Amino acid sequence: MTTQNSPAHRFLMQIADDLSSGDVNFPTFLDAAMKIRIAMNNPDITVEALSRLILTEPLVSAKIIRLANSVALNPSGKDVGDVRSAVMRVGFSSIRSVAISVAIEQLMLEKQMGPYLASGRQLWEHSLEVAALSFVIARRMTNINPHEAMFAGLVHDIGHFYLLSRIARHPEVLRDDEDVGRLLFEWHASIGHAVLGALETPDRILDAVTDHEIPFDTDVPVTLANVLYMANHLAANVNPFATRAVPRVAADKAVAAIIDESREELRSLVAAVNG
């Protein structure tokens, strides 16, 4: 736990100030933003292909969805929460600008992530698997938009990425890996909500990210948060920063059958999102 006036507490307060100003820039992984910029030079790239590529970069994905839901591009007030719909609304020119901006910021910050690159990669692989599982669970078990569920799965731990980038710049704040893990576990959901909120992500996704660690007692998932909870706890690639063992969801025969039937689909989804 962080105590008031401790270095970690002051660190979190500074993060809160930064987020309230809307200044949200941090590195994730795979230099996907640069791949997007290069792909945009292909005059024959399709909306489907571009959407899959954009999904490899959670910050680019969130910023493009924010742009699609801006007043200028959304006069009807009907927001979108999945990357494909956002790409169709935003257009290629604006996407190129967002990708280039994020790519430059990532190149500037990448070296600072050195101590956490290996664990960050594990966290990214966890996020990819949760995204794929969320898509399959939403499509096979609910009426929730599976593309939106996939985006929510991809960014459900975005608070970890943001906190890691800040911790890497301020190593004096936390003494050891146990302290880092504890702070990440305690604060990642609320910080993730704040990060996505600063990016003006739709409320339903904000709520799901905030609540994705809360168990549910229905036979099947009902809300997007339920989908994320199930996907998070079915994922074989676990969050490397969890300070306690992640309890496995006891999948009943119906859920187990759905996951088993979807193995190839899950594999292809992870491969596609991983670029």
PDB file of C-alpha atoms in Angstrom:
ATOM      1  CA  MET A   1       0.000   0.000   0.000  1.00  0.00           C
ATOM      2  CA  THR A   2       1.142   3.535  -0.702  1.00  0.00           C
ATOM      3  CA  THR A   3       1.019   5.949   2.226  1.00  0.00           C
ATOM      4  CA  GLN A   4       0.360   9.650   2.054  1.00  0.00           C
ATOM      5  CA  ASN A   5       3.525  11.753   1.525  1.00  0.00           C
ATOM      6  CA  SER A   6       5.551   8.685   0.547  1.00  0.00           C
ATOM      7  CA  PRO A   7       7.568   8.917  -2.720  1.00  0.00           C
ATOM      8  CA  ALA A   8       5.144   6.491  -4.385  1.00  0.00           C
ATOM      9  CA  HIS A   9       2.147   8.573  -3.281  1.00  0.00           C
ATOM     10  CA  ARG A  10       3.704  11.772  -4.631  1.00  0.00           C
ATOM     11  CA  PHE A  11       4.525   9.895  -7.833  1.00  0.00           C
ATOM     12  CA  LEU A  12       0.869   8.858  -8.243  1.00  0.00           C
ATOM     13  CA  MET A  13      -0.318  12.408  -7.561  1.00  0.00           C
ATOM     14  CA  GLN A  14       1.978  13.697 -10.308  1.00  0.00           C
ATOM     15  CA  ILE A  15       0.539  11.114 -12.678  1.00  0.00           C
ATOM     16  CA  ALA A  16      -2.966  12.296 -11.780  1.00  0.00           C
ATOM     17  CA  ASP A  17      -1.971  15.873 -12.616  1.00  0.00           C
ATOM     18  CA  ASP A  18      -0.510  14.818 -15.956  1.00  0.00           C
ATOM     19  CA  LEU A  19      -3.596  12.812 -16.888  1.00  0.00           C
ATOM     20  CA  SER A  20      -5.916  15.662 -15.934  1.00  0.00           C
ATOM     21  CA  SER A  21      -4.048  17.863 -18.422  1.00  0.00           C
ATOM     22  CA  GLY A  22      -4.731  15.349 -21.202  1.00  0.00           C
ATOM     23  CA  ASP A  23      -0.981  14.799 -21.798  1.00  0.00           C
ATOM     24  CA  VAL A  24      -1.010  11.056 -22.567  1.00  0.00           C
ATOM     25  CA  ASN A  25       2.072   9.828 -24.415  1.00  0.00           C
ATOM     26  CA  PHE A  26       4.018   6.676 -23.547  1.00  0.00           C
ATOM     27  CA  PRO A  27       5.755   3.770 -25.258  1.00  0.00           C
ATOM     28  CA  THR A  28       4.151   0.377 -25.762  1.00  0.00           C
ATOM     29  CA  PHE A  29       5.894  -2.245 -27.837  1.00  0.00           C
ATOM     30  CA  LEU A  30       6.656  -3.773 -31.258  1.00  0.00           C
ATOM     31  CA  ASP A  31       7.231  -0.347 -32.872  1.00  0.00           C
ATOM     32  CA  ALA A  32       3.798  -0.918 -34.435  1.00  0.00           C
ATOM     33  CA  ALA A  33       3.211   2.769 -35.049  1.00  0.00           C
ATOM     34  CA  MET A  34       6.126   2.812 -37.490  1.00  0.00           C
ATOM     35  CA  LYS A  35       4.682  -0.235 -39.247  1.00  0.00           C
ATOM     36  CA  ILE A  36       1.393   1.644 -39.639  1.00  0.00           C
ATOM     37  CA  ARG A  37       3.161   4.620 -41.176  1.00  0.00           C
ATOM     38  CA  ILE A  38       4.967   2.377 -43.693  1.00  0.00           C
ATOM     39  CA  ALA A  39       1.791   0.427 -44.527  1.00  0.00           C
ATOM     40  CA  MET A  40      -0.027   3.680 -45.241  1.00  0.00           C
ATOM     41  CA  ASN A  41       2.311   4.202 -48.212  1.00  0.00           C
ATOM     42  CA  ASN A  42       0.648   1.211 -49.929  1.00  0.00           C
ATOM     43  CA  PRO A  43      -2.118   2.642 -52.141  1.00  0.00           C
ATOM     44  CA  ASP A  44      -3.875  -0.743 -52.207  1.00  0.00           C
ATOM     45  CA  ILE A  45      -4.181  -1.305 -48.447  1.00  0.00           C
ATOM     46  CA  THR A  46      -7.749  -2.154 -47.403  1.00  0.00           C
ATOM     47  CA  VAL A  47      -9.735  -0.970 -44.407  1.00  0.00           C
ATOM     48  CA  GLU A  48      -9.629  -4.512 -42.995  1.00  0.00           C
ATOM     49  CA  ALA A  49      -5.847  -4.809 -43.357  1.00  0.00           C
ATOM     50  CA  LEU A  50      -5.228  -1.363 -41.894  1.00  0.00           C
ATOM     51  CA  SER A  51      -7.575  -2.032 -38.969  1.00  0.00           C
ATOM     52  CA  ARG A  52      -5.717  -5.238 -38.094  1.00  0.00           C
ATOM     53  CA  LEU A  53      -2.403  -3.399 -38.200  1.00  0.00           C
ATOM     54  CA  ILE A  54      -3.664  -0.513 -36.062  1.00  0.00           C
ATOM     55  CA  LEU A  55      -4.833  -3.012 -33.438  1.00  0.00           C
ATOM     56  CA  THR A  56      -1.166  -3.883 -32.830  1.00  0.00           C
ATOM     57  CA  GLU A  57      -0.679  -0.514 -31.117  1.00  0.00           C
ATOM     58  CA  PRO A  58      -3.047   0.231 -28.227  1.00  0.00           C
ATOM     59  CA  LEU A  59      -2.213   3.933 -27.989  1.00  0.00           C
ATOM     60  CA  VAL A  60      -2.716   4.496 -31.732  1.00  0.00           C
ATOM     61  CA  SER A  61      -5.959   2.479 -31.532  1.00  0.00           C
ATOM     62  CA  ALA A  62      -7.271   4.573 -28.642  1.00  0.00           C
ATOM     63  CA  LYS A  63      -6.302   7.870 -30.276  1.00  0.00           C
ATOM     64  CA  ILE A  64      -7.980   6.944 -33.559  1.00  0.00           C
ATOM     65  CA  ILE A  65     -11.162   5.959 -31.747  1.00  0.00           C
ATOM     66  CA  ARG A  66     -11.021   9.270 -29.871  1.00  0.00           C
ATOM     67  CA  LEU A  67     -10.653  11.115 -33.180  1.00  0.00           C
ATOM     68  CA  ALA A  68     -13.579   9.193 -34.691  1.00  0.00           C
ATOM     69  CA  ASN A  69     -15.755  10.206 -31.735  1.00  0.00           C
ATOM     70  CA  SER A  70     -14.735  13.869 -31.851  1.00  0.00           C
ATOM     71  CA  VAL A  71     -17.346  16.539 -32.510  1.00  0.00           C
ATOM     72  CA  ALA A  72     -15.875  17.222 -35.936  1.00  0.00           C
ATOM     73  CA  LEU A  73     -16.230  13.616 -37.122  1.00  0.00           C
ATOM     74  CA  ASN A  74     -19.242  12.576 -35.056  1.00  0.00           C
ATOM     75  CA  PRO A  75     -21.947  15.244 -35.459  1.00  0.00           C
ATOM     76  CA  SER A  76     -24.678  12.663 -34.857  1.00  0.00           C
ATOM     77  CA  GLY A  77     -23.299  11.865 -31.387  1.00  0.00           C
ATOM     78  CA  LYS A  78     -23.254   8.124 -32.145  1.00  0.00           C
ATOM     79  CA  ASP A  79     -19.845   7.018 -30.891  1.00  0.00           C
ATOM     80  CA  VAL A  80     -17.871   3.997 -32.029  1.00  0.00           C
ATOM     81  CA  GLY A  81     -15.804   1.702 -29.874  1.00  0.00           C
ATOM     82  CA  ASP A  82     -13.976  -0.535 -32.354  1.00  0.00           C
ATOM     83  CA  VAL A  83     -11.029   0.205 -34.587  1.00  0.00           C
ATOM     84  CA  ARG A  84     -12.586  -0.850 -37.904  1.00  0.00           C
ATOM     85  CA  SER A  85     -15.527   1.543 -37.521  1.00  0.00           C
ATOM     86  CA  ALA A  86     -13.134   4.286 -36.403  1.00  0.00           C
ATOM     87  CA  VAL A  87     -10.902   3.752 -39.455  1.00  0.00           C
ATOM     88  CA  MET A  88     -13.884   4.044 -41.784  1.00  0.00           C
ATOM     89  CA  ARG A  89     -14.979   7.288 -40.125  1.00  0.00           C
ATOM     90  CA  VAL A  90     -11.572   8.921 -39.688  1.00  0.00           C
ATOM     91  CA  GLY A  91      -9.962   8.257 -43.055  1.00  0.00           C
ATOM     92  CA  PHE A  92      -6.413   7.314 -43.978  1.00  0.00           C
ATOM     93  CA  SER A  93      -4.890  10.797 -43.933  1.00  0.00           C
ATOM     94  CA  SER A  94      -5.697  11.464 -40.284  1.00  0.00           C
ATOM     95  CA  ILE A  95      -4.597   7.951 -39.297  1.00  0.00           C
ATOM     96  CA  ARG A  96      -1.192   8.581 -40.883  1.00  0.00           C
ATOM     97  CA  SER A  97      -0.768  11.746 -38.822  1.00  0.00           C
ATOM     98  CA  VAL A  98      -1.663   9.970 -35.562  1.00  0.00           C
ATOM     99  CA  ALA A  99       0.676   7.052 -36.286  1.00  0.00           C
ATOM    100  CA  ILE A 100       3.619   9.270 -37.170  1.00  0.00           C
ATOM    101  CA  SER A 101       3.130  11.359 -34.033  1.00  0.00           C
ATOM    102  CA  VAL A 102       3.029   8.307 -31.750  1.00  0.00           C
ATOM    103  CA  ALA A 103       5.957   6.670 -33.565  1.00  0.00           C
ATOM    104  CA  ILE A 104       8.192   9.672 -32.959  1.00  0.00           C
ATOM    105  CA  GLU A 105       7.217   9.772 -29.284  1.00  0.00           C
ATOM    106  CA  GLN A 106       7.939   6.062 -28.924  1.00  0.00           C
ATOM    107  CA  LEU A 107      11.349   6.327 -30.558  1.00  0.00           C
ATOM    108  CA  MET A 108      12.239   9.090 -28.090  1.00  0.00           C
ATOM    109  CA  LEU A 109      11.147   7.100 -25.049  1.00  0.00           C
ATOM    110  CA  GLU A 110      12.098   3.518 -25.926  1.00  0.00           C
ATOM    111  CA  LYS A 111      15.541   3.463 -24.249  1.00  0.00           C
ATOM    112  CA  GLN A 112      14.044   4.530 -20.925  1.00  0.00           C
ATOM    113  CA  MET A 113      12.033   1.298 -20.763  1.00  0.00           C
ATOM    114  CA  GLY A 114      15.179  -0.881 -20.667  1.00  0.00           C
ATOM    115  CA  PRO A 115      14.718  -2.515 -17.227  1.00  0.00           C
ATOM    116  CA  TYR A 116      11.129  -3.483 -18.038  1.00  0.00           C
ATOM    117  CA  LEU A 117      11.297  -4.507 -21.709  1.00  0.00           C
ATOM    118  CA  ALA A 118      11.232  -8.279 -21.041  1.00  0.00           C
ATOM    119  CA  SER A 119       8.332  -8.098 -18.581  1.00  0.00           C
ATOM    120  CA  GLY A 120       6.620  -5.572 -20.814  1.00  0.00           C
ATOM    121  CA  ARG A 121       6.788  -8.039 -23.683  1.00  0.00           C
ATOM    122  CA  GLN A 122       5.124 -10.682 -21.499  1.00  0.00           C
ATOM    123  CA  LEU A 123       2.432  -8.175 -20.598  1.00  0.00           C
ATOM    124  CA  TRP A 124       1.915  -7.457 -24.298  1.00  0.00           C
ATOM    125  CA  GLU A 125       1.506 -11.171 -25.082  1.00  0.00           C
ATOM    126  CA  HIS A 126      -1.035 -11.394 -22.239  1.00  0.00           C
ATOM    127  CA  SER A 127      -2.933  -8.440 -23.732  1.00  0.00           C
ATOM    128  CA  LEU A 128      -2.945 -10.053 -27.186  1.00  0.00           C
ATOM    129  CA  GLU A 129      -4.398 -13.297 -25.834  1.00  0.00           C
ATOM    130  CA  VAL A 130      -7.034 -11.473 -23.760  1.00  0.00           C
ATOM    131  CA  ALA A 131      -8.008  -9.469 -26.862  1.00  0.00           C
ATOM    132  CA  ALA A 132      -8.472 -12.637 -28.929  1.00  0.00           C
ATOM    133  CA  LEU A 133     -10.376 -14.428 -26.165  1.00  0.00           C
ATOM    134  CA  SER A 134     -12.601 -11.378 -25.666  1.00  0.00           C
ATOM    135  CA  PHE A 135     -13.498 -11.411 -29.363  1.00  0.00           C
ATOM    136  CA  VAL A 136     -14.425 -15.098 -29.326  1.00  0.00           C
ATOM    137  CA  ILE A 137     -16.322 -14.935 -26.019  1.00  0.00           C
ATOM    138  CA  ALA A 138     -18.295 -11.860 -27.092  1.00  0.00           C
ATOM    139  CA  ARG A 139     -19.170 -13.348 -30.493  1.00  0.00           C
ATOM    140  CA  ARG A 140     -20.054 -16.839 -29.273  1.00  0.00           C
ATOM    141  CA  MET A 141     -21.652 -16.107 -25.889  1.00  0.00           C
ATOM    142  CA  THR A 142     -23.092 -12.562 -25.946  1.00  0.00           C
ATOM    143  CA  ASN A 143     -24.644  -9.849 -28.092  1.00  0.00           C
ATOM    144  CA  ILE A 144     -21.682  -7.533 -27.438  1.00  0.00           C
ATOM    145  CA  ASN A 145     -19.822  -6.218 -30.487  1.00  0.00           C
ATOM    146  CA  PRO A 146     -16.846  -8.611 -30.761  1.00  0.00           C
ATOM    147  CA  HIS A 147     -14.614  -5.980 -32.408  1.00  0.00           C
ATOM    148  CA  GLU A 148     -15.273  -3.646 -29.488  1.00  0.00           C
ATOM    149  CA  ALA A 149     -14.577  -6.477 -27.059  1.00  0.00           C
ATOM    150  CA  MET A 150     -11.286  -7.133 -28.837  1.00  0.00           C
ATOM    151  CA  PHE A 151     -10.222  -3.502 -28.478  1.00  0.00           C
ATOM    152  CA  ALA A 152     -11.217  -3.530 -24.795  1.00  0.00           C
ATOM    153  CA  GLY A 153      -9.165  -6.699 -24.287  1.00  0.00           C
ATOM    154  CA  LEU A 154      -6.161  -5.130 -25.968  1.00  0.00           C
ATOM    155  CA  VAL A 155      -6.223  -2.057 -23.710  1.00  0.00           C
ATOM    156  CA  HIS A 156      -7.526  -3.634 -20.487  1.00  0.00           C
ATOM    157  CA  ASP A 157      -4.027  -3.390 -18.958  1.00  0.00           C
ATOM    158  CA  ILE A 158      -3.057  -0.102 -20.607  1.00  0.00           C
ATOM    159  CA  GLY A 159      -2.631   1.318 -17.097  1.00  0.00           C
ATOM    160  CA  HIS A 160       0.331  -1.026 -16.657  1.00  0.00           C
ATOM    161  CA  PHE A 161       2.044   0.310 -19.774  1.00  0.00           C
ATOM    162  CA  TYR A 162       1.520   3.907 -18.698  1.00  0.00           C
ATOM    163  CA  LEU A 163       2.750   3.304 -15.158  1.00  0.00           C
ATOM    164  CA  LEU A 164       5.789   1.357 -16.393  1.00  0.00           C
ATOM    165  CA  SER A 165       6.820   4.195 -18.680  1.00  0.00           C
ATOM    166  CA  ARG A 166       6.653   6.633 -15.771  1.00  0.00           C
ATOM    167  CA  ILE A 167       8.404   4.313 -13.303  1.00  0.00           C
ATOM    168  CA  ALA A 168      11.220   3.800 -15.816  1.00  0.00           C
ATOM    169  CA  ARG A 169      11.775   7.566 -15.868  1.00  0.00           C
ATOM    170  CA  HIS A 170      11.732   7.795 -12.060  1.00  0.00           C
ATOM    171  CA  PRO A 171      13.581   4.721 -10.706  1.00  0.00           C
ATOM    172  CA  GLU A 172      14.121   6.435  -7.359  1.00  0.00           C
ATOM    173  CA  VAL A 173      10.396   6.194  -6.541  1.00  0.00           C
ATOM    174  CA  LEU A 174      10.276   2.443  -5.911  1.00  0.00           C
ATOM    175  CA  ARG A 175      12.957   0.355  -4.257  1.00  0.00           C
ATOM    176  CA  ASP A 176      12.542  -3.054  -5.839  1.00  0.00           C
ATOM    177  CA  ASP A 177      10.510  -5.221  -8.214  1.00  0.00           C
ATOM    178  CA  GLU A 178       8.097  -6.193  -5.443  1.00  0.00           C
ATOM    179  CA  ASP A 179       7.238  -2.536  -4.848  1.00  0.00           C
ATOM    180  CA  VAL A 180       6.771  -2.024  -8.591  1.00  0.00           C
ATOM    181  CA  GLY A 181       4.504  -5.050  -8.860  1.00  0.00           C
ATOM    182  CA  ARG A 182       2.417  -3.971  -5.882  1.00  0.00           C
ATOM    183  CA  LEU A 183       1.893  -0.448  -7.213  1.00  0.00           C
ATOM    184  CA  LEU A 184       0.998  -1.736 -10.675  1.00  0.00           C
ATOM    185  CA  PHE A 185      -1.480  -4.266  -9.337  1.00  0.00           C
ATOM    186  CA  GLU A 186      -3.166  -1.788  -6.989  1.00  0.00           C
ATOM    187  CA  TRP A 187      -3.435   1.092  -9.459  1.00  0.00           C
ATOM    188  CA  HIS A 188      -3.490  -0.286 -13.018  1.00  0.00           C
ATOM    189  CA  ALA A 189      -7.277  -0.422 -13.394  1.00  0.00           C
ATOM    190  CA  SER A 190      -7.923   3.121 -12.158  1.00  0.00           C
ATOM    191  CA  ILE A 191      -4.929   4.522 -14.058  1.00  0.00           C
ATOM    192  CA  GLY A 192      -6.079   2.653 -17.168  1.00  0.00           C
ATOM    193  CA  HIS A 193      -9.491   4.277 -16.798  1.00  0.00           C
ATOM    194  CA  ALA A 194      -7.825   7.689 -16.470  1.00  0.00           C
ATOM    195  CA  VAL A 195      -5.554   7.146 -19.486  1.00  0.00           C
ATOM    196  CA  LEU A 196      -8.406   6.007 -21.715  1.00  0.00           C
ATOM    197  CA  GLY A 197     -10.620   8.755 -20.306  1.00  0.00           C
ATOM    198  CA  ALA A 198      -8.022  11.356 -21.279  1.00  0.00           C
ATOM    199  CA  LEU A 199      -8.170   9.835 -24.760  1.00  0.00           C
ATOM    200  CA  GLU A 200     -11.976  10.251 -24.696  1.00  0.00           C
ATOM    201  CA  THR A 201     -12.675   6.532 -25.046  1.00  0.00           C
ATOM    202  CA  PRO A 202     -16.419   5.648 -24.840  1.00  0.00           C
ATOM    203  CA  ASP A 203     -17.748   5.231 -21.295  1.00  0.00           C
ATOM    204  CA  ARG A 204     -18.737   1.604 -21.776  1.00  0.00           C
ATOM    205  CA  ILE A 205     -15.104   0.677 -22.447  1.00  0.00           C
ATOM    206  CA  LEU A 206     -13.869   2.831 -19.558  1.00  0.00           C
ATOM    207  CA  ASP A 207     -16.271   1.034 -17.221  1.00  0.00           C
ATOM    208  CA  ALA A 208     -15.184  -2.379 -18.482  1.00  0.00           C
ATOM    209  CA  VAL A 209     -11.487  -1.582 -18.003  1.00  0.00           C
ATOM    210  CA  THR A 210     -12.173  -0.324 -14.473  1.00  0.00           C
ATOM    211  CA  ASP A 211     -14.211  -3.409 -13.529  1.00  0.00           C
ATOM    212  CA  HIS A 212     -12.362  -6.160 -15.401  1.00  0.00           C
ATOM    213  CA  GLU A 213     -10.997  -7.680 -12.165  1.00  0.00           C
ATOM    214  CA  ILE A 214     -14.452  -8.011 -10.553  1.00  0.00           C
ATOM    215  CA  PRO A 215     -15.907 -11.569 -10.586  1.00  0.00           C
ATOM    216  CA  PHE A 216     -19.449 -12.180 -11.798  1.00  0.00           C
ATOM    217  CA  ASP A 217     -21.902 -14.847 -10.711  1.00  0.00           C
ATOM    218  CA  THR A 218     -24.001 -15.428 -13.841  1.00  0.00           C
ATOM    219  CA  ASP A 219     -23.641 -18.537 -15.994  1.00  0.00           C
ATOM    220  CA  VAL A 220     -22.491 -16.529 -19.003  1.00  0.00           C
ATOM    221  CA  PRO A 221     -20.934 -13.054 -19.315  1.00  0.00           C
ATOM    222  CA  VAL A 222     -23.506 -10.284 -19.602  1.00  0.00           C
ATOM    223  CA  THR A 223     -21.431  -7.098 -19.687  1.00  0.00           C
ATOM    224  CA  LEU A 224     -18.205  -6.146 -21.427  1.00  0.00           C
ATOM    225  CA  ALA A 225     -16.479  -6.181 -18.015  1.00  0.00           C
ATOM    226  CA  ASN A 226     -17.665  -9.799 -17.589  1.00  0.00           C
ATOM    227  CA  VAL A 227     -16.158 -10.685 -20.975  1.00  0.00           C
ATOM    228  CA  LEU A 228     -12.830  -9.122 -19.979  1.00  0.00           C
ATOM    229  CA  TYR A 229     -12.851 -10.891 -16.608  1.00  0.00           C
ATOM    230  CA  MET A 230     -13.424 -14.266 -18.245  1.00  0.00           C
ATOM    231  CA  ALA A 231     -10.827 -13.667 -20.972  1.00  0.00           C
ATOM    232  CA  ASN A 232      -8.286 -12.356 -18.439  1.00  0.00           C
ATOM    233  CA  HIS A 233      -8.637 -15.457 -16.287  1.00  0.00           C
ATOM    234  CA  LEU A 234      -8.709 -17.958 -19.158  1.00  0.00           C
ATOM    235  CA  ALA A 235      -5.535 -16.575 -20.732  1.00  0.00           C
ATOM    236  CA  ALA A 236      -2.572 -18.926 -20.578  1.00  0.00           C
ATOM    237  CA  ASN A 237      -0.196 -15.953 -20.763  1.00  0.00           C
ATOM    238  CA  VAL A 238      -0.664 -14.323 -17.372  1.00  0.00           C
ATOM    239  CA  ASN A 239       0.108 -10.754 -16.367  1.00  0.00           C
ATOM    240  CA  PRO A 240       3.759 -10.864 -15.196  1.00  0.00           C
ATOM    241  CA  PHE A 241       3.174  -7.973 -12.780  1.00  0.00           C
ATOM    242  CA  ALA A 242       0.372  -9.598 -10.797  1.00  0.00           C
ATOM    243  CA  THR A 243       1.393  -9.710  -7.128  1.00  0.00           C
ATOM    244  CA  ARG A 244      -0.705 -12.769  -6.463  1.00  0.00           C
ATOM    245  CA  ALA A 245      -1.630 -15.802  -8.512  1.00  0.00           C
ATOM    246  CA  VAL A 246      -4.422 -15.078 -10.953  1.00  0.00           C
ATOM    247  CA  PRO A 247      -7.296 -17.450 -10.189  1.00  0.00           C
ATOM    248  CA  ARG A 248      -8.287 -19.511 -13.177  1.00  0.00           C
ATOM    249  CA  VAL A 249     -11.880 -19.378 -14.322  1.00  0.00           C
ATOM    250  CA  ALA A 250     -13.447 -22.770 -13.816  1.00  0.00           C
ATOM    251  CA  ALA A 251     -14.803 -23.100 -17.341  1.00  0.00           C
ATOM    252  CA  ASP A 252     -17.881 -25.301 -17.534  1.00  0.00           C
ATOM    253  CA  LYS A 253     -18.286 -27.790 -20.381  1.00  0.00           C
ATOM    254  CA  ALA A 254     -20.032 -25.275 -22.642  1.00  0.00           C
ATOM    255  CA  VAL A 255     -17.316 -22.630 -22.240  1.00  0.00           C
ATOM    256  CA  ALA A 256     -14.550 -25.215 -22.561  1.00  0.00           C
ATOM    257  CA  ALA A 257     -16.143 -26.495 -25.782  1.00  0.00           C
ATOM    258  CA  ILE A 258     -16.373 -22.985 -27.230  1.00  0.00           C
ATOM    259  CA  ILE A 259     -12.724 -22.269 -26.453  1.00  0.00           C
ATOM    260  CA  ASP A 260     -11.639 -25.650 -27.819  1.00  0.00           C
ATOM    261  CA  GLU A 261     -13.646 -25.146 -31.028  1.00  0.00           C
ATOM    262  CA  SER A 262     -12.104 -21.706 -31.408  1.00  0.00           C
ATOM    263  CA  ARG A 263      -8.434 -22.656 -31.003  1.00  0.00           C
ATOM    264  CA  GLU A 264      -7.583 -21.956 -34.641  1.00  0.00           C
ATOM    265  CA  GLU A 265      -9.573 -18.736 -34.616  1.00  0.00           C
ATOM    266  CA  LEU A 266      -7.800 -17.632 -31.440  1.00  0.00           C
ATOM    267  CA  ARG A 267      -4.417 -18.455 -32.937  1.00  0.00           C
ATOM    268  CA  SER A 268      -5.184 -16.504 -36.101  1.00  0.00           C
ATOM    269  CA  LEU A 269      -6.526 -13.545 -34.126  1.00  0.00           C
ATOM    270  CA  VAL A 270      -3.395 -13.334 -31.982  1.00  0.00           C
ATOM    271  CA  ALA A 271      -1.222 -13.623 -35.101  1.00  0.00           C
ATOM    272  CA  ALA A 272      -3.198 -10.904 -36.873  1.00  0.00           C
ATOM    273  CA  VAL A 273      -3.168  -8.460 -33.972  1.00  0.00           C
ATOM    274  CA  ASN A 274       0.518  -9.156 -33.338  1.00  0.00           C
ATOM    275  CA  GLY A 275       1.311  -7.984 -36.862  1.00  0.00           C
TER     276      GLY A 275
END
